XYZ file of C-alpha atoms in Angstrom:
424
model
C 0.000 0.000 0.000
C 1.717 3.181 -1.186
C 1.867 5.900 1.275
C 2.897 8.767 -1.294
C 1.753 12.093 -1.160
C -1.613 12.711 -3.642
C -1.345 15.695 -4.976
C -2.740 14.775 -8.172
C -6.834 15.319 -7.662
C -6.134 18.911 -5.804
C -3.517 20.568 -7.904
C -5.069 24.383 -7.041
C -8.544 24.601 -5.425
C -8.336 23.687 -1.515
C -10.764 23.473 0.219
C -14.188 24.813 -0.638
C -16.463 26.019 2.322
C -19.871 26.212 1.619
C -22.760 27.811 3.602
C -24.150 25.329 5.913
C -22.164 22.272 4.565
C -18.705 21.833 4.139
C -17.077 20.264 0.983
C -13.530 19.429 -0.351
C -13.626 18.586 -3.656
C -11.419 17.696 -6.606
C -10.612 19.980 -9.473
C -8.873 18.078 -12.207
C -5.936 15.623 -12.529
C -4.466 13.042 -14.107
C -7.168 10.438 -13.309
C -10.029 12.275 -14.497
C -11.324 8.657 -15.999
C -11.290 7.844 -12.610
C -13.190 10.404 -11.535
C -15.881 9.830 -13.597
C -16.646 6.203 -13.000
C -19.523 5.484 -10.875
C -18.954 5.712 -7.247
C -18.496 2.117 -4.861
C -19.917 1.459 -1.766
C -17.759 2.775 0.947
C -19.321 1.190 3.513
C -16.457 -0.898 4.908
C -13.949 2.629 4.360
C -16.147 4.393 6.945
C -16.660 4.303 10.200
C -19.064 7.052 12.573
C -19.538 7.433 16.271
C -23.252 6.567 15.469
C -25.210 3.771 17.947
C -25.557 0.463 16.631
C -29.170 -1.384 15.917
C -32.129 0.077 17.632
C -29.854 2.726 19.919
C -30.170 6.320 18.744
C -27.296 8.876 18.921
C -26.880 11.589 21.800
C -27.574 14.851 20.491
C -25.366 16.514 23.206
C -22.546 14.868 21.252
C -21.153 16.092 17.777
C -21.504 13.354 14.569
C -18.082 12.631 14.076
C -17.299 10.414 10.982
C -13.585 8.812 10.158
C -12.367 6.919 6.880
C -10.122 3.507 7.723
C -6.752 2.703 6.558
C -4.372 4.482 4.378
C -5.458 4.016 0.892
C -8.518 6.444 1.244
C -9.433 10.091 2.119
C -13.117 11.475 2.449
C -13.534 13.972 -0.197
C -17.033 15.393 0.556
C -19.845 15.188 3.675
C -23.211 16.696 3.406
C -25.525 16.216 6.534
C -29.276 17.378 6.705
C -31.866 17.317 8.794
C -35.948 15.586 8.167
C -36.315 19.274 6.642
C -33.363 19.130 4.394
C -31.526 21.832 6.200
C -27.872 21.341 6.171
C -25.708 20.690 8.948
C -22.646 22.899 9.531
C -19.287 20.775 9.799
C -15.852 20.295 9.234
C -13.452 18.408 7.225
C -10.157 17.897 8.587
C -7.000 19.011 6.235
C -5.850 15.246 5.712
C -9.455 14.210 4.677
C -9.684 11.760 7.081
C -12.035 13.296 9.440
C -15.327 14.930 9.405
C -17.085 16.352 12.464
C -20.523 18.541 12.831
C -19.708 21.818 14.594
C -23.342 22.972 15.424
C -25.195 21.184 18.012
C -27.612 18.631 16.685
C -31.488 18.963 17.362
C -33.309 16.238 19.806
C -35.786 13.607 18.807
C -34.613 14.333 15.154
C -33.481 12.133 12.017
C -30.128 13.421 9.442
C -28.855 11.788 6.532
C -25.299 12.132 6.081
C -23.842 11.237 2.452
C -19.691 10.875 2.398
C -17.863 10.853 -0.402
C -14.090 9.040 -0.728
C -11.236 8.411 -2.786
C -9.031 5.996 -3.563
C -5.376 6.284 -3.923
C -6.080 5.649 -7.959
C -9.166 8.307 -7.542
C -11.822 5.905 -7.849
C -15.228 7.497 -6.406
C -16.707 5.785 -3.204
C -19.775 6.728 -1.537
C -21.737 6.125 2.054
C -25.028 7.013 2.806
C -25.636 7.516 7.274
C -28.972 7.542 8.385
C -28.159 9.141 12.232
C -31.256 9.393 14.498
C -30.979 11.489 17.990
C -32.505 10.295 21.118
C -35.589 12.391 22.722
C -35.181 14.860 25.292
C -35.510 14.588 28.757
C -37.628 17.660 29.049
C -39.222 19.740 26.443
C -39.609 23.776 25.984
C -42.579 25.327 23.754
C -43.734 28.516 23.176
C -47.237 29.798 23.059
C -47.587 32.911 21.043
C -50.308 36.183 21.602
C -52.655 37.161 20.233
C -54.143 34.811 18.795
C -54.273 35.531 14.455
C -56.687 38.381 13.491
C -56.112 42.245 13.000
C -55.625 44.822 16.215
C -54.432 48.066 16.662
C -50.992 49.156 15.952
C -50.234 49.445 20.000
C -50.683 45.269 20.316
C -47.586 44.108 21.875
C -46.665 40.295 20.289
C -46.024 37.715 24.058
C -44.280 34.354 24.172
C -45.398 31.967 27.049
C -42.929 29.246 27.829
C -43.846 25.972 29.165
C -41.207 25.825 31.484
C -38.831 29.187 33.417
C -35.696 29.962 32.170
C -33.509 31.999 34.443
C -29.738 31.347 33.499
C -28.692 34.170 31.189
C -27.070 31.958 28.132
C -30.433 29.760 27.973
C -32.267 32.893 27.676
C -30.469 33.991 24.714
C -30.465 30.780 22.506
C -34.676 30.706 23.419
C -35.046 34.510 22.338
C -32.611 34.046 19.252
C -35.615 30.705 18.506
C -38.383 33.441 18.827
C -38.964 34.743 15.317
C -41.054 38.253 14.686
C -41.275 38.873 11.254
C -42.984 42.134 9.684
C -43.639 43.779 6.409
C -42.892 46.423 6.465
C -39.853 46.031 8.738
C -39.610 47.304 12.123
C -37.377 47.809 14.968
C -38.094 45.892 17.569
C -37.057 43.649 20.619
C -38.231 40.868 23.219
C -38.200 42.290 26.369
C -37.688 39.158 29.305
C -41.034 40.223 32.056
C -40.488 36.887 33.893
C -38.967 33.885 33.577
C -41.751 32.418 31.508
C -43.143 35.756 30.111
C -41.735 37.176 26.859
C -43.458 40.370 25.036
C -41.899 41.501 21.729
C -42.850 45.615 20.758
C -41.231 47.520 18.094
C -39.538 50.810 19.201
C -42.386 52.611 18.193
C -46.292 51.515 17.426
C -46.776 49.416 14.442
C -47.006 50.591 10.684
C -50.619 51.138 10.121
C -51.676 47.882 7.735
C -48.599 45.469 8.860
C -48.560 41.864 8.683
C -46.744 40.168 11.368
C -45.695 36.799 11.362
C -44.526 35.036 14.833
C -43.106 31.816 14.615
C -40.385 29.912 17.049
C -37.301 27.840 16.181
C -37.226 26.291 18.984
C -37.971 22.253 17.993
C -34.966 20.113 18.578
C -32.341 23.108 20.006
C -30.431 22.175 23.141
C -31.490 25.351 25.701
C -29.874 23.487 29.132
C -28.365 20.204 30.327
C -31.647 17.873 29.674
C -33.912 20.783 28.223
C -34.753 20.633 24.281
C -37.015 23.096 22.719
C -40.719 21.823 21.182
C -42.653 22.492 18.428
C -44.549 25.679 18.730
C -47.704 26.886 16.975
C -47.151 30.110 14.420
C -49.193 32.998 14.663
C -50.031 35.951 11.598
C -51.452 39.599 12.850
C -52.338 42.172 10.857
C -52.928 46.128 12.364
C -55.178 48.259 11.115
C -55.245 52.209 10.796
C -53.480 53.925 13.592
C -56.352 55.045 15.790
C -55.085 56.701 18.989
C -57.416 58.555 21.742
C -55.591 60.679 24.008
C -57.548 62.123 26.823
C -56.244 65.523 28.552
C -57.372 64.997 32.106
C -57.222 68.844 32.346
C -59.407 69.928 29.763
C -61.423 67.072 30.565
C -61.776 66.161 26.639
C -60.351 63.409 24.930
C -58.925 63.613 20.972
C -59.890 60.797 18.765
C -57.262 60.659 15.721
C -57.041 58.009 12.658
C -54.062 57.771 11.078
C -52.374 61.181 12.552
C -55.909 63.457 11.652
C -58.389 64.038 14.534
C -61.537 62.343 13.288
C -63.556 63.276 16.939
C -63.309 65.778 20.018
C -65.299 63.843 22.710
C -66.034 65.810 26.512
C -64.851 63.428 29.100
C -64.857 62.890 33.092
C -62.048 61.459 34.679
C -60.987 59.926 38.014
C -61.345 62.174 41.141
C -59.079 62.846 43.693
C -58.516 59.481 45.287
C -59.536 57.890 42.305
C -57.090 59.607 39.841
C -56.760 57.700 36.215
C -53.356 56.262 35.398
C -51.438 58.804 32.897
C -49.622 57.278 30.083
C -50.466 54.698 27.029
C -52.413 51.793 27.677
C -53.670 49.541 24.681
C -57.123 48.405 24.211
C -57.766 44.801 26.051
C -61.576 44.239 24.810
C -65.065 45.284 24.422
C -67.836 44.590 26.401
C -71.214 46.352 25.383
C -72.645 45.806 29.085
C -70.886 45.376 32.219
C -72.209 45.466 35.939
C -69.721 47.479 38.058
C -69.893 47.261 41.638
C -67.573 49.330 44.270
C -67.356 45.798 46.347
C -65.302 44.484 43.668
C -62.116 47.542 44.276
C -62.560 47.501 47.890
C -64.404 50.020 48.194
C -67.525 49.234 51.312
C -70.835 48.568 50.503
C -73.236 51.492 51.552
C -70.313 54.161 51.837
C -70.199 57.379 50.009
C -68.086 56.237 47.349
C -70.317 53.082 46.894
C -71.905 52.121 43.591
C -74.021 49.237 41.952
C -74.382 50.268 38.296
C -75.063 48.980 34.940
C -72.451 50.318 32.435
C -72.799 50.389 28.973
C -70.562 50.746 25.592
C -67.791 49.333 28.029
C -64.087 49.195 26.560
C -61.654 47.703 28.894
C -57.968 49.102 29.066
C -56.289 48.065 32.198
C -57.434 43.787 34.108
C -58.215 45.679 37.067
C -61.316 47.252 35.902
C -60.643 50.978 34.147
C -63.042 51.515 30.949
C -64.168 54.081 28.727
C -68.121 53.722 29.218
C -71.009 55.682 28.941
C -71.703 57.604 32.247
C -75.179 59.445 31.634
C -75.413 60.142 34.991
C -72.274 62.805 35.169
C -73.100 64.276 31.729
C -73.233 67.125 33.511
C -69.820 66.779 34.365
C -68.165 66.042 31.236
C -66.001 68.383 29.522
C -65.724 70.203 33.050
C -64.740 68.529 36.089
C -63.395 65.358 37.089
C -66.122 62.855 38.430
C -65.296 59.313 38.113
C -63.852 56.429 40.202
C -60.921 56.082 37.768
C -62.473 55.417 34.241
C -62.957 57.993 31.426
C -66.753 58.557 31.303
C -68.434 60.159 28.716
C -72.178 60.113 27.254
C -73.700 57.508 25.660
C -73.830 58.193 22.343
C -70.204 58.806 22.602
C -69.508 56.037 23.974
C -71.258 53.827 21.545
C -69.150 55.693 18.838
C -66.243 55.248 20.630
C -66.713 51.526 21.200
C -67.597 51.365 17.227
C -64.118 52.907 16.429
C -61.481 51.438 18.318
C -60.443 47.370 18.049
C -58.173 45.625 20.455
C -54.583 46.758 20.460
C -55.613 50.689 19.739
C -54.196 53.269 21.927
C -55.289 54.919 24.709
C -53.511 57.734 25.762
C -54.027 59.307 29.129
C -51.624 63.006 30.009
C -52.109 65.654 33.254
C -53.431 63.432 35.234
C -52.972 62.908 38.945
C -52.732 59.349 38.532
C -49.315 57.267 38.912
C -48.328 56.106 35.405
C -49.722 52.596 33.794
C -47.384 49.677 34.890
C -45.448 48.591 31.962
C -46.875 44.479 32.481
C -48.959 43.673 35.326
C -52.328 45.249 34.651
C -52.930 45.073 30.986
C -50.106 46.387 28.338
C -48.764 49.472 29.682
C -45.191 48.266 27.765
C -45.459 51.782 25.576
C -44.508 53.259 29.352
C -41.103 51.981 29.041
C -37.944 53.796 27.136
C -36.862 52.217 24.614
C -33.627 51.761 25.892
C -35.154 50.406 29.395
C -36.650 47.823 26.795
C -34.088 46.694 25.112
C -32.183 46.123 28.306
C -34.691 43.427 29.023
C -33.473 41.201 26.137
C -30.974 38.505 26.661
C -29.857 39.906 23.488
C -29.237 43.311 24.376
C -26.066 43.824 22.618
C -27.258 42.697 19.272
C -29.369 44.652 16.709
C -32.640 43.997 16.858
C -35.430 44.194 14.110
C -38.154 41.788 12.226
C -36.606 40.465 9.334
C -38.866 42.381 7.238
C -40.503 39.115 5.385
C -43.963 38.938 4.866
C -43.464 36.992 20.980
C -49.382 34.960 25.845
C -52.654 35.249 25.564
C -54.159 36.851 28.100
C -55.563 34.657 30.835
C -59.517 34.757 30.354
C -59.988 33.857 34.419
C -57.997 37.307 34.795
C -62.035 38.738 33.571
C -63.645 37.196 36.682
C -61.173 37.595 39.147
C -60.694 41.755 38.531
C -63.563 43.474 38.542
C -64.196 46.562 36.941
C -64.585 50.329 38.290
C -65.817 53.368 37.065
């Protein structure tokens, strides 16, 4: 068995690296008759560090693949996954080793094809089949809202089945979380708990956008034991840009579409005590009749604060129970002095108009108010509240650009409707 140098079937080209695969390959010779016979079965030239019979391969281990004896080299390796993605690897400079360098995915199937040569450049080829073993516990995503249009103030929220606290873990799940819009934005995840994931551009939507929310998360090692899942995509559309921005000192909210003010609407506010929260909050739902009782924030039964009311034209901004609703009974009020037990109230036919415009995810604005400002997370979406650069400190990605790719992020809990009740 010679043991010569082969120079003859690379005279010039190297080695040829390919996106996503890697490949050395031959670029004329001597033995280009050779070359062009049809390949042999390689079988008995290769070996891999793959299980025999039934076993399946750890995916927390690389796919390592070696040619025996002297009188081959492996010329080319392609490896893809059940999708026909390719696998990232490495060919070693003597061609007798090949290696993956990206970690492989769980509970998933590749087919790796080798190509060798012999020492007279005959063609040999082997065809791997390589399946990875299950993981011991699984991560998925659950996307909000579910698909439909809203306003361009919705905020996009990831739910994970299971917490994630270390820092590194965090980043490969938010790199999996995929917010793609048309037209592009620029936007971030922003980490509100270890479970809890909301995604906002750095301003409000593009009026008419379609964004697409999707997770690449199925088969990628997050921790020791901990593989993601498959995940269910969601598509949202906004609508026109419909903001209504209520001066708590004029006592009159502004109604614009698009930038133009389409209505000027008198208004009652929350009293001293009772102050409405300044800042933006984003429309949670609609409820055309409500019953609003004062038991229900604490306030006592039969006190002078008290109240047992039907409400109508009822749109909800915050969980805790602050609406815009019809108030007939401090029309007198409105447009002059500030009323209410913490919701904007207004008249009825107002209110019916107003309930008409708006759709989930539209903006309500509230400014000079002697209310604290709207919690970013824990009482509806307040996330408009925080700087941008607050925001994008909450990503485990912080030091990374961050946008949709420009192509084409929990629902809230329903019990979260009969455990706060609502105030006016």
């Amino acid at each position: 068995m010679s043991h010569r140098p082969r120079t003859r079937t690379v005279l010039s080209c190297g080695l040829l690296l390919v996106p996503l695969a890697v490949s050395a390959t031959a670029c004329g010779g001597s033995d280009s008759d050779a070359l062009s016979a049809n390949p042999y079965d390689a079988a008995d030239q290769i070996s891999a560090n793959t299980p025999d019979g039934a076993k399946k391969a750890d995916p927390d281990k690389p796919l390592e693949v070696s040619v025996k004896g002297d009188d081959a080299r492996i010329t080319d390796v392609t490896a893809t996954d059940a999708t026909g993605r390719f696998v990232r690897g490495e060919l070693s400079a003597d061609g007798r080793h090949w290696r993956t360098t990206v970690p492989l995915a769980a509970g998933s199937r590749y087919t790796v094809r080798v190509s060798t040569e012999e020492e007279d450049g005959s063609p040999g080829r082997k065809t791997l089949v390589v399946n990875t073993r299950g993981a011991d516990g699984q991560l998925t995503a659950t996307f909000g809202p579910k698909e439909g249009e809203y306003g361009v103030g919705q905020p996009v929220t990831a739910e994970l089945s299971q917490p994630i606290k270390d820092q590194k873990s965090r980043a490969i799940v938010e790199s999996a979380l995929k917010v793609d819009s048309m037209p592009r934005v620029q936007g971030s995840w922003h980490w509100v708990d270890d479970k809890k994931l909301h995604f906002r551009p750095k301003e409000y939507w593009p009026a008419h956008a379609t964004i697409s929310v999707h997770s690449n998360l199925a088969g990628l090692k997050v921790a020791k034991g901990l593989y993601g899942g498959p995940s269910k995509p969601v598509k949202l559309t906004t609508g026109d840009r419909v903001e209504a921005i209520t001066d708590a000192a004029t006592h009159h909210m502004t109604v614009l579409r698009n930038g133009e003010s389409i209505n000027t609407i008198p208004v009652t506010t929350g009293k001293p005590g009772f102050s409405t929260r300044n800042g933006v909050k984003v429309v949670l739902g609609k409820e055309s009749f409500v019953r609003m009782r004062s038991t229900t924030v604490g306030i006592a039964a039969g006190s002078s604060d008290s109240y047992d009311l039907p409400v109508y034209w009822a749109t909800r901004v915050t969980w805790s129970g602050e609406y815009v609703h019809a108030a007939p009974w401090s029309v007198g009020s409105q447009g002059a002095a500030n009323v209410s037990h913490g919701c904007t109230g207004m008249s009825t036919s107002n209110a019916q108009w107003f309930f008409n415009t708006v759709r989930v995810g539209d903006i309500v604005k509230v400014v000079n108010s002697g209310g604290e400002t709207m919690t970013p997370f824990d009482n509806g979406f307040g996330d408009w509240n925080m700087p941008w650069q607050e925001w994008r400190d909450g990503s485990a990605l912080k030091n990374k650009a961050a946008s949709t790719t420009g192509t084409a992020d929990r629902a809230q809990d329903p019990a979260a409707d009969a455990r706060l009740r609502p105030k006016f």
